[in-house]
């Protein structure tokens, strides 16, 4: 089970992307738990040890938070990346899923 957390400003704009990523994961046979949270909810989700996150993807609108999350997650080995603006704008769930899976390798 791959747990992929997407973070955006309000948690709303990534909801459609999550749906598209879930469809892509299903098509590729990847067992996953993909969810989106607002930047203000992200810390609480990351602290939930019962549901560890495998990768954290930031929406382009919160790219400025990348360093902050990398510092927080460095000791846990959780990769952090900013979603490509083009893939985000086109809601390309397959491309974003592939980015997440590559980061977990």
CSV table of C-alpha atoms in Angstrom, one decimal:
chain,number,residue,atom,x,y,z
A,1,UNK,CA,0.0,0.0,0.0
A,2,UNK,CA,1.5,3.3,-1.1
A,3,UNK,CA,0.3,6.4,0.9
A,4,UNK,CA,0.6,9.5,-1.2
A,5,UNK,CA,-0.2,12.9,0.4
A,6,UNK,CA,-0.9,16.0,-1.7
A,7,UNK,CA,-0.7,19.3,0.0
A,8,UNK,CA,-2.2,22.5,-1.4
A,9,UNK,CA,-3.3,25.9,-0.1
A,10,UNK,CA,-6.8,24.9,0.9
A,11,UNK,CA,-7.0,21.2,0.1
A,12,UNK,CA,-9.7,21.8,-2.5
A,13,UNK,CA,-7.9,22.2,-5.8
A,14,UNK,CA,-6.1,18.9,-5.5
A,15,UNK,CA,-9.3,16.9,-4.9
A,16,UNK,CA,-9.9,16.4,-8.6
A,17,UNK,CA,-6.2,15.4,-9.1
A,18,UNK,CA,-6.5,12.8,-6.3
A,19,UNK,CA,-9.5,11.2,-8.2
A,20,UNK,CA,-7.5,11.1,-11.4
A,21,UNK,CA,-4.5,9.7,-9.6
A,22,UNK,CA,-6.6,7.0,-8.0
A,23,UNK,CA,-8.0,6.0,-11.4
A,24,UNK,CA,-4.5,5.8,-12.8
A,25,UNK,CA,-3.3,3.7,-9.8
A,26,UNK,CA,-6.2,1.3,-10.3
A,27,UNK,CA,-5.4,1.0,-14.0
A,28,UNK,CA,-1.8,0.3,-13.3
A,29,UNK,CA,-2.6,-2.2,-10.5
A,30,UNK,CA,-1.0,-0.1,-7.8
A,31,UNK,CA,-2.5,-0.4,-4.3
A,32,UNK,CA,-2.6,3.1,-3.0
A,33,UNK,CA,-4.1,5.5,-0.5
A,34,UNK,CA,-4.0,9.0,-2.1
A,35,UNK,CA,-5.4,12.0,-0.3
A,36,UNK,CA,-5.2,15.7,-0.3
A,37,UNK,CA,-4.9,18.1,2.7
A,38,UNK,CA,-4.5,21.8,3.2
A,39,UNK,CA,-1.1,23.1,4.2
A,40,UNK,CA,-2.5,23.8,7.7
A,41,UNK,CA,-3.6,20.1,8.1
A,42,UNK,CA,-0.4,18.6,6.8
A,43,UNK,CA,1.6,18.5,10.0
A,44,UNK,CA,-1.2,16.7,11.9
A,45,UNK,CA,-1.5,14.0,9.1
A,46,UNK,CA,2.3,13.5,9.1
A,47,UNK,CA,2.3,13.0,12.9
A,48,UNK,CA,-0.3,10.2,12.7
A,49,UNK,CA,2.1,7.2,13.2
A,50,UNK,CA,-0.7,4.8,12.5
A,51,UNK,CA,-0.9,5.9,8.9
A,52,UNK,CA,2.6,6.7,7.7
A,53,UNK,CA,3.0,8.7,4.5
A,54,UNK,CA,5.3,7.3,1.8
A,55,UNK,CA,5.6,10.5,-0.3
A,56,UNK,CA,4.5,14.1,0.0
A,57,UNK,CA,3.7,16.1,-3.1
A,58,UNK,CA,3.1,19.9,-3.0
A,59,UNK,CA,0.8,21.8,-5.2
A,60,UNK,CA,2.5,24.5,-7.2
A,61,UNK,CA,0.8,27.2,-5.2
A,62,UNK,CA,2.6,26.0,-2.0
A,63,UNK,CA,6.0,25.2,-3.6
A,64,UNK,CA,7.6,27.7,-1.2
A,65,UNK,CA,7.0,25.2,1.6
A,66,UNK,CA,9.2,22.5,0.1
A,67,UNK,CA,12.3,23.3,2.2
A,68,UNK,CA,10.2,23.4,5.4
A,69,UNK,CA,8.8,19.9,4.7
A,70,UNK,CA,12.1,18.5,3.6
A,71,UNK,CA,13.6,19.5,6.9
A,72,UNK,CA,10.7,18.1,8.9
A,73,UNK,CA,10.8,14.8,7.0
A,74,UNK,CA,14.5,14.2,6.5
A,75,UNK,CA,14.9,11.9,9.4
A,76,UNK,CA,11.9,9.8,8.3
A,77,UNK,CA,13.1,9.4,4.7
A,78,UNK,CA,9.9,10.7,3.2
A,79,UNK,CA,10.5,12.2,-0.2
A,80,UNK,CA,9.0,15.7,-0.9
A,81,UNK,CA,8.5,17.2,-4.3
A,82,UNK,CA,6.5,19.9,-6.0
A,83,UNK,CA,4.0,18.7,-8.6
A,84,UNK,CA,4.9,19.8,-12.1
A,85,UNK,CA,2.8,22.9,-12.9
A,86,UNK,CA,1.8,21.6,-16.3
A,87,UNK,CA,0.7,18.2,-14.9
A,88,UNK,CA,-1.2,20.0,-12.2
A,89,UNK,CA,-2.9,22.4,-14.5
A,90,UNK,CA,-3.8,19.6,-16.9
A,91,UNK,CA,-4.9,17.4,-13.9
A,92,UNK,CA,-2.7,14.7,-15.4
A,93,UNK,CA,-3.2,12.0,-12.6
A,94,UNK,CA,-1.1,9.4,-14.4
A,95,UNK,CA,2.0,11.7,-14.6
A,96,UNK,CA,1.7,12.8,-11.0
A,97,UNK,CA,1.2,9.2,-9.8
A,98,UNK,CA,4.3,8.2,-11.8
A,99,UNK,CA,6.3,11.1,-10.2
A,100,UNK,CA,5.2,9.8,-6.7
A,101,UNK,CA,6.1,6.2,-7.5
A,102,UNK,CA,9.5,7.2,-8.8
A,103,UNK,CA,10.2,9.2,-5.7
A,104,UNK,CA,9.4,6.1,-3.6
A,105,UNK,CA,12.0,3.9,-5.4
